[in-house]
């Protein structure tokens, strides 16, 4: 018996190298060699990594740091990493033998009898027994190996998801803050307009009372003043809503948050440093964590096909048992057993074949989703480049327009005060001025938002080699080799 075991083991080792499908290779996707939109490189250049610190407003980086410290989204991503790590550990354990042990100690009292009459004597029997059971599922056709590869790729995907969540969170916080600062600028413009309208209304009332202006001018002045006041209230609500959004996304106390976002020394709008778009479309697959996650998920599904295929073939299990039993009335005994067990699928009504087909279909669906995601990523970059270039080209024109309308309104107001212009002309000049102001502020806001959108579209500075891991994994050496 023991002479056969080495031969069996050699046969097992030889057969365990069998593979039912080719090793996984990431799909090749045809992409343009250069970006079609013009790259906005004017001015300074800055690397994507740690780009938030390049803003001239430290509140941007501070808010992002607060958000990362207490983000339900990041906490969920970390929990998913923990789950994937546990799955990998479970899959890896299946490749090793399992051993279980059991033991028992019993004491019993027996009485002796003769011809059905108790002799009145008894004896205490102490029995001891122990047993070790071992089993080992031999991975003849790579089922366990494929399961481990699938779990490993899925763990990598979950870590990529964590990186993607960080990029998205940072972009959301910065975008909300930029919108808030622009909202405050718009509010100031509306307040200035309302103040001017109120002043005009008082002057017009006095003129109407003195009989120097028509009564219709009084109605028009009051209507415009009320409209301007309503615009102020509406804009105030919009700004407050953005504060609530920042509180929700950062998890910060609102009072502390307001101290950060309303610093007296803060610039009117955060101004980022430009960064150099030196990558090409094909680099997105490596730069964007969401695409990296999609590719690793694809690898996991590919390994699952191999696992389903291997399940169609026989499985071999080595099992053995050794036990020890003894009592104070009997001599010790050590029974044992060892041998292989072979399980051969004969008929399952197509269940295993259907499992392979299902795994293949899941892989094909993920491949199509991955290809679609790559195209969407390229489109996002191209659109961000176009939007940013357009905003930069419009900047000078919008600024000039706002400046000229301000001068025009001041000139008309002087003429109106001198009785040379009608109130209708004055109000039309004011409407044109506030419209130009709103357009300019919106354009300046959007230009910063387009930089943020481009930053996110390019992958947000995430790098597989930057050494940044989820907090829960930084002290776990088992993850160091999978990122």
PDB file of C-alpha atoms in Angstrom, residues 1 5 8-10 12 97-98 133-138 315-321 337-342:
ATOM      1  CA  UNK A   1       0.000   0.000   0.000  1.00  0.00           C
ATOM      2  CA  UNK A   5       1.293   6.199  -2.607  1.00  0.00           C
ATOM      3  CA  UNK A   8      -0.089   8.097  -7.069  1.00  0.00           C
ATOM      4  CA  UNK A   9       1.290  11.408  -5.861  1.00  0.00           C
ATOM      5  CA  UNK A  10       3.528  11.761  -8.914  1.00  0.00           C
ATOM      6  CA  UNK A  12      -1.475  13.678  -9.337  1.00  0.00           C
ATOM      7  CA  UNK A  97      -5.531  19.630   2.535  1.00  0.00           C
ATOM      8  CA  UNK A  98      -8.054  19.987   5.326  1.00  0.00           C
ATOM      9  CA  UNK A 133      -9.612  13.037   9.465  1.00  0.00           C
ATOM     10  CA  UNK A 134      -7.768  14.469   6.453  1.00  0.00           C
ATOM     11  CA  UNK A 135      -8.923  15.146   2.917  1.00  0.00           C
ATOM     12  CA  UNK A 136      -7.367  16.782  -0.104  1.00  0.00           C
ATOM     13  CA  UNK A 137      -9.186  17.741  -3.287  1.00  0.00           C
ATOM     14  CA  UNK A 138      -6.681  17.326  -6.102  1.00  0.00           C
ATOM     15  CA  UNK A 315     -12.582  15.092  -9.440  1.00  0.00           C
ATOM     16  CA  UNK A 316     -10.126  13.207  -7.267  1.00  0.00           C
ATOM     17  CA  UNK A 317     -10.013  13.342  -3.491  1.00  0.00           C
ATOM     18  CA  UNK A 318      -7.451  11.797  -1.166  1.00  0.00           C
ATOM     19  CA  UNK A 319      -8.797  11.044   2.287  1.00  0.00           C
ATOM     20  CA  UNK A 320      -7.501   9.300   5.338  1.00  0.00           C
ATOM     21  CA  UNK A 321      -8.425   8.631   8.927  1.00  0.00           C
ATOM     22  CA  UNK A 337      -7.651   4.144   6.610  1.00  0.00           C
ATOM     23  CA  UNK A 338      -6.345   5.896   3.495  1.00  0.00           C
ATOM     24  CA  UNK A 339      -7.324   5.983  -0.150  1.00  0.00           C
ATOM     25  CA  UNK A 340      -8.324   8.050  -3.151  1.00  0.00           C
ATOM     26  CA  UNK A 341     -11.889   8.734  -4.163  1.00  0.00           C
ATOM     27  CA  UNK A 342     -12.906   9.517  -7.734  1.00  0.00           C
TER      28      UNK A 342
END
